[in-house]
Amino acid sequence: MSSRASSPKAPGSWAWPSRVGASQARDVRLAHALLFIAPALWSVNYLVARWAPGVIAPHALALGRWVVAAGVLALFCHREIAAKRQFIRGEALHFLILGALGMWVCGAFVYIGGRSTAAVNIGLLYAASPVLIALFSAIWLRERFGVLQGLGVALALAGVLHVLVRGQWGRLAEVRLNPGDLWIAVAVVCWTAYSLLLRAWPSAFSPVARLTLVACGGIVVLLPFTLWEAWFWLPSELSWRSAGLVLAAALIPGAAAYGAYSIMQRTLGAARVSVVLYLGPLYSALIGWAVLGERIEPFHALGALMILPGIWLSSRH
């Protein structure tokens, strides 16, 4: 029996459970708020991917993104990492694997695939990820995922498909595979694995400290591929534009979005959190309207009317 259970209660100790309950309630409220904030942060990658070709090579962008992101994150957690450094060796392989999946494949591969495939293909392939995460979370992680949550995923999936085909469902029959689709498909599978392993593997570190160390693992994996890319394929030139893209990718869809995702996963579980990917097309449309002058169409509104309730249903406990 633990010392806490066997020791006599101190005066006022009855308030401890209520404090724990209040803290957990705050965590849940924060996680639910991040469900709608994190996809907006990730959608900045939409602009980065549009502007990167001809400015910076895919691996160079991914490496620069996570070098900067790791440095920024370390400002907030370096004391914790130093205090718990004895745990790093035991989790080092986890950091490398998660870094390879989340920072290398889900970074550079998407930038490479985006050079030779259509945006609708990327969206259709990524639409499979929340379904895969929900399925394997229930099978492997034994997360509770009932009928209500399943209906939420289905409704959100229908909404995102409606946006991707621009309200014309016959366009699904016109989709053609491109060379870049294989890169995107590998990224989707690896994002599913990243999400599941992030939940399945326990860690001695807080979400921010753990993300910092995972980013360092990603840097180790990315470095040799970036050097190969620069030497044999696409050399990158240092410029204000390339530096700006790296900085934007590092701070917003990098440190901020991945940090939010880690916090949400810890609180809500992999299956419920995965559905936030379906907000991506809506936020991308808003960013395209605000920054690129693209139009907001009626199919965006109808898609939102399906996606938003779907996310609400899927995140219910």
Coordinates of C-alpha atoms in Angstrom, one line a residue:
M1 CA 0.0 0.0 0.0
S2 CA 1.3 3.4 -0.8
S3 CA 2.3 5.9 1.8
R4 CA -0.5 8.3 0.7
A5 CA -3.1 5.6 1.3
S6 CA -1.7 4.5 4.7
S7 CA -1.0 7.9 6.2
P8 CA -3.5 9.7 8.3
K9 CA -5.4 12.6 6.7
A10 CA -4.2 16.0 7.5
P11 CA -6.7 18.7 8.3
G12 CA -8.1 20.1 5.1
S13 CA -6.8 17.1 3.1
W14 CA -10.4 16.4 2.0
A15 CA -10.0 19.2 -0.5
W16 CA -7.3 17.4 -2.5
P17 CA -9.7 15.4 -4.7
S18 CA -11.6 18.5 -5.6
R19 CA -8.4 20.2 -6.6
V20 CA -7.5 17.3 -8.8
G21 CA -11.0 17.3 -10.3
A22 CA -10.7 21.0 -11.0
S23 CA -7.3 20.6 -12.6
Q24 CA -8.6 17.7 -14.8
A25 CA -11.6 19.8 -15.8
R26 CA -9.3 22.7 -16.9
D27 CA -7.2 20.2 -18.9
V28 CA -10.3 18.9 -20.7
R29 CA -11.5 22.5 -21.4
L30 CA -8.1 23.4 -22.8
A31 CA -8.0 20.3 -25.0
H32 CA -11.4 21.0 -26.4
A33 CA -10.4 24.6 -27.2
L34 CA -7.2 23.3 -28.9
L35 CA -9.4 21.0 -31.1
F36 CA -10.4 24.1 -33.0
I37 CA -7.1 26.1 -32.7
A38 CA -4.6 23.5 -33.7
P39 CA -5.9 22.9 -37.3
A40 CA -5.7 26.7 -37.9
L41 CA -2.0 26.6 -36.9
W42 CA -1.4 23.5 -39.1
S43 CA -3.1 25.3 -42.1
V44 CA -0.3 27.8 -42.3
N45 CA 1.6 24.8 -43.8
Y46 CA -0.8 25.3 -46.8
L47 CA 0.9 28.6 -47.5
V48 CA 4.4 27.3 -46.9
A49 CA 3.8 24.4 -49.3
R50 CA 2.4 26.7 -51.9
W51 CA 5.4 29.1 -51.7
A52 CA 8.3 26.7 -51.1
P53 CA 8.9 25.3 -54.6
G54 CA 11.7 27.2 -56.3
V55 CA 12.7 28.8 -53.0
I56 CA 13.8 25.9 -50.7
A57 CA 14.1 22.2 -51.1
P58 CA 11.7 19.8 -49.2
H59 CA 14.3 18.3 -46.8
A60 CA 16.0 21.6 -46.2
L61 CA 12.7 23.1 -45.3
A62 CA 11.8 20.3 -42.9
L63 CA 15.2 20.3 -41.2
G64 CA 15.2 24.1 -40.8
R65 CA 11.7 23.9 -39.5
W66 CA 12.5 21.5 -36.7
V67 CA 15.9 23.0 -35.8
V68 CA 14.2 26.3 -35.1
A69 CA 11.2 24.7 -33.5
A70 CA 13.3 22.6 -31.1
G71 CA 15.3 25.7 -30.1
V72 CA 12.1 27.7 -29.4
L73 CA 10.6 24.8 -27.4
A74 CA 13.8 24.3 -25.4
L75 CA 13.4 27.8 -24.0
F76 CA 10.3 26.6 -22.1
C77 CA 11.5 23.2 -21.0
H78 CA 15.3 23.1 -20.8
R79 CA 15.2 23.0 -17.0
E80 CA 12.9 20.0 -17.0
I81 CA 15.0 18.2 -19.6
A82 CA 18.2 18.8 -17.5
A83 CA 16.5 17.6 -14.3
K84 CA 15.2 14.4 -16.0
R85 CA 18.2 13.7 -18.2
Q86 CA 18.6 10.3 -16.7
F87 CA 15.4 9.2 -18.5
I88 CA 16.6 10.3 -22.0
R89 CA 18.7 7.2 -22.7
G90 CA 15.7 4.9 -21.9
E91 CA 13.4 6.8 -24.3
A92 CA 16.0 7.7 -27.0
L93 CA 14.8 5.0 -29.4
H94 CA 11.2 6.3 -29.0
F95 CA 12.4 9.9 -29.8
L96 CA 14.2 8.7 -32.9
I97 CA 11.2 6.7 -34.2
L98 CA 8.7 9.4 -33.5
G99 CA 11.0 12.0 -35.0
A100 CA 11.4 9.9 -38.2
L101 CA 7.6 9.5 -38.5
G102 CA 6.4 12.9 -37.5
M103 CA 9.2 15.2 -38.5
W104 CA 10.9 13.5 -41.5
V105 CA 8.1 11.6 -43.3
C106 CA 5.2 13.9 -42.4
G107 CA 7.3 16.9 -43.2
A108 CA 9.6 16.3 -46.2
F109 CA 7.4 13.6 -47.9
V110 CA 4.4 16.0 -48.0
Y111 CA 6.5 18.8 -49.5
I112 CA 7.9 16.3 -52.1
G113 CA 4.5 14.8 -53.0
G114 CA 3.0 18.3 -53.2
R115 CA 5.3 19.1 -56.2
S116 CA 3.6 16.5 -58.4
T117 CA 0.1 15.9 -57.2
A118 CA -3.1 17.9 -56.9
A119 CA -4.4 19.4 -53.7
V120 CA -7.6 17.4 -53.9
N121 CA -5.5 14.2 -54.0
I122 CA -3.6 15.2 -50.9
G123 CA -6.9 16.0 -49.1
L124 CA -8.5 12.7 -50.1
L125 CA -5.5 10.7 -48.9
Y126 CA -5.3 12.6 -45.6
A127 CA -9.0 12.1 -45.1
A128 CA -8.3 8.4 -44.4
S129 CA -6.0 9.2 -41.5
P130 CA -8.6 9.9 -38.8
V131 CA -10.5 6.8 -39.7
L132 CA -7.3 4.7 -39.4
I133 CA -6.4 6.3 -36.1
A134 CA -9.9 5.8 -34.7
L135 CA -9.9 2.1 -35.9
F136 CA -6.5 1.2 -34.5
S137 CA -7.0 3.2 -31.3
A138 CA -10.0 1.0 -30.5
I139 CA -8.3 -2.2 -31.5
W140 CA -4.7 -1.7 -30.2
L141 CA -5.0 1.0 -27.5
R142 CA -8.4 -0.2 -26.3
E143 CA -9.7 3.4 -26.3
R144 CA -13.5 3.7 -25.9
F145 CA -15.0 4.8 -29.2
G146 CA -18.7 4.3 -29.3
V147 CA -21.5 4.7 -31.9
L148 CA -21.8 8.5 -31.2
Q149 CA -18.1 9.0 -31.9
G150 CA -18.3 6.9 -35.0
L151 CA -21.2 8.9 -36.3
G152 CA -19.1 12.1 -35.6
V153 CA -16.2 10.7 -37.7
A154 CA -18.5 9.7 -40.5
L155 CA -20.2 13.1 -40.6
A156 CA -16.9 15.0 -40.5
L157 CA -15.5 12.8 -43.3
A158 CA -18.5 13.5 -45.4
G159 CA -18.0 17.2 -44.8
V160 CA -14.4 17.2 -45.8
L161 CA -15.1 15.2 -48.9
H162 CA -17.8 17.7 -49.9
V163 CA -15.2 20.5 -49.6
L164 CA -12.5 18.6 -51.5
V165 CA -14.8 17.8 -54.5
R166 CA -16.2 21.3 -54.3
G167 CA -19.7 20.1 -53.9
Q168 CA -19.6 18.0 -57.0
W169 CA -19.4 14.3 -55.9
G170 CA -19.0 13.1 -59.5
R171 CA -15.5 14.5 -59.3
L172 CA -14.5 11.5 -57.2
A173 CA -14.7 9.4 -60.3
E174 CA -12.3 11.8 -62.1
V175 CA -9.5 11.6 -59.5
R176 CA -6.3 10.2 -61.1
L177 CA -3.3 8.9 -59.3
N178 CA -0.1 10.9 -59.7
P179 CA 3.5 10.1 -58.8
G180 CA 3.3 12.4 -55.7
D181 CA 0.4 10.4 -54.3
L182 CA 2.7 7.6 -53.1
W183 CA 4.7 10.1 -51.0
I184 CA 1.4 11.4 -49.5
A185 CA 0.1 7.9 -48.8
V186 CA 3.3 7.0 -47.0
A187 CA 3.0 10.2 -44.9
V188 CA -0.6 9.3 -44.0
V189 CA 0.4 5.9 -42.8
C190 CA 3.3 7.4 -40.8
W191 CA 1.1 10.1 -39.3
T192 CA -1.3 7.3 -38.1
A193 CA 1.6 5.4 -36.6
Y194 CA 3.0 8.7 -35.0
S195 CA -0.4 9.4 -33.4
L196 CA -0.8 5.9 -32.0
L197 CA 2.7 5.5 -30.7
L198 CA 2.6 9.0 -29.1
R199 CA -0.3 7.7 -27.1
A200 CA 0.9 4.2 -26.5
W201 CA 4.4 4.9 -25.3
P202 CA 4.6 6.4 -21.8
S203 CA 7.1 9.2 -21.1
A204 CA 8.7 10.7 -18.1
F205 CA 8.5 14.1 -19.8
S206 CA 5.8 16.7 -20.1
P207 CA 4.3 17.1 -23.6
V208 CA 6.4 20.2 -24.4
A209 CA 9.7 18.6 -23.2
R210 CA 8.9 15.4 -25.0
L211 CA 8.1 17.2 -28.2
T212 CA 11.4 19.0 -27.9
L213 CA 13.3 15.7 -27.6
V214 CA 11.2 14.1 -30.5
A215 CA 12.1 17.1 -32.6
C216 CA 15.8 16.5 -31.8
G217 CA 15.3 12.9 -32.9
G218 CA 13.7 14.1 -36.1
I219 CA 16.7 16.4 -36.7
V220 CA 19.1 13.5 -36.4
V221 CA 17.1 11.5 -39.0
L222 CA 16.6 14.5 -41.4
L223 CA 20.2 15.6 -41.5
P224 CA 21.7 12.9 -43.8
F225 CA 18.8 13.1 -46.2
T226 CA 19.1 16.9 -46.3
L227 CA 22.8 16.7 -47.1
W228 CA 22.1 14.1 -49.9
E229 CA 19.3 16.3 -51.3
A230 CA 21.5 19.3 -51.4
W231 CA 24.4 17.4 -53.0
F232 CA 22.5 15.3 -55.6
W233 CA 19.0 16.8 -56.2
L234 CA 17.9 20.2 -55.1
P235 CA 20.4 22.6 -53.6
S236 CA 18.8 25.3 -51.6
E237 CA 20.0 28.9 -51.5
L238 CA 19.9 30.9 -48.3
S239 CA 17.6 33.9 -48.8
W240 CA 15.2 36.1 -46.9
R241 CA 12.3 34.2 -48.5
S242 CA 13.6 30.8 -47.6
A243 CA 14.4 31.9 -44.0
G244 CA 10.9 33.4 -43.7
L245 CA 9.3 30.1 -44.8
V246 CA 11.5 28.1 -42.4
L247 CA 10.6 30.5 -39.5
A248 CA 6.8 30.4 -40.3
A249 CA 6.8 26.6 -40.6
A250 CA 8.8 26.2 -37.4
L251 CA 6.8 28.5 -35.1
I252 CA 3.2 28.0 -36.3
P253 CA 2.6 24.5 -37.8
G254 CA 5.7 23.2 -36.1
A255 CA 6.2 24.1 -32.4
A256 CA 2.7 25.5 -31.7
A257 CA 0.6 22.9 -33.6
Y258 CA 2.5 19.8 -32.6
G259 CA 2.6 21.0 -29.0
A260 CA -1.2 21.5 -29.0
Y261 CA -1.6 18.0 -30.6
S262 CA 0.5 16.4 -27.8
I263 CA -1.6 18.1 -25.1
M264 CA -4.9 17.1 -26.8
Q265 CA -3.7 13.5 -27.2
R266 CA -2.7 13.2 -23.5
T267 CA -6.2 14.4 -22.4
L268 CA -8.7 13.2 -25.0
G269 CA -7.0 10.2 -26.7
A270 CA -5.7 9.5 -30.2
A271 CA -9.1 8.7 -31.8
R272 CA -11.0 11.7 -30.7
V273 CA -8.1 14.1 -31.5
S274 CA -7.5 12.7 -35.0
V275 CA -10.7 14.2 -36.3
V276 CA -9.3 17.7 -36.0
L277 CA -7.6 17.0 -39.4
Y278 CA -11.0 17.4 -41.0
L279 CA -10.9 21.1 -40.1
G280 CA -7.9 21.6 -42.3
P281 CA -9.7 22.2 -45.6
L282 CA -12.0 24.8 -44.0
Y283 CA -9.1 26.7 -42.4
S284 CA -7.1 26.4 -45.6
A285 CA -10.0 28.0 -47.5
L286 CA -10.1 30.8 -45.0
I287 CA -6.4 31.4 -45.2
G288 CA -6.6 31.3 -49.0
W289 CA -9.3 33.9 -48.9
A290 CA -7.5 36.2 -46.5
V291 CA -4.0 35.9 -47.9
L292 CA -4.2 34.6 -51.5
G293 CA -7.5 36.3 -52.5
E294 CA -9.2 32.9 -53.2
R295 CA -13.1 32.8 -53.0
I296 CA -15.2 31.2 -50.2
E297 CA -17.8 29.1 -52.0
P298 CA -21.2 27.7 -50.8
F299 CA -19.7 24.2 -50.6
H300 CA -17.3 25.4 -47.9
A301 CA -20.3 26.5 -45.8
L302 CA -22.1 23.2 -46.3
G303 CA -18.9 21.3 -45.5
A304 CA -18.5 23.3 -42.3
L305 CA -22.1 22.4 -41.3
M306 CA -21.1 18.8 -41.4
I307 CA -17.5 19.0 -40.1
L308 CA -18.1 21.1 -37.0
P309 CA -20.9 18.9 -35.5
G310 CA -19.0 15.8 -36.5
I311 CA -16.0 17.0 -34.4
W312 CA -18.3 17.9 -31.5
L313 CA -19.8 14.4 -31.6
S314 CA -16.5 12.6 -31.9
S315 CA -14.9 14.4 -29.0
R316 CA -17.8 13.6 -26.5
H317 CA -16.8 11.3 -23.7

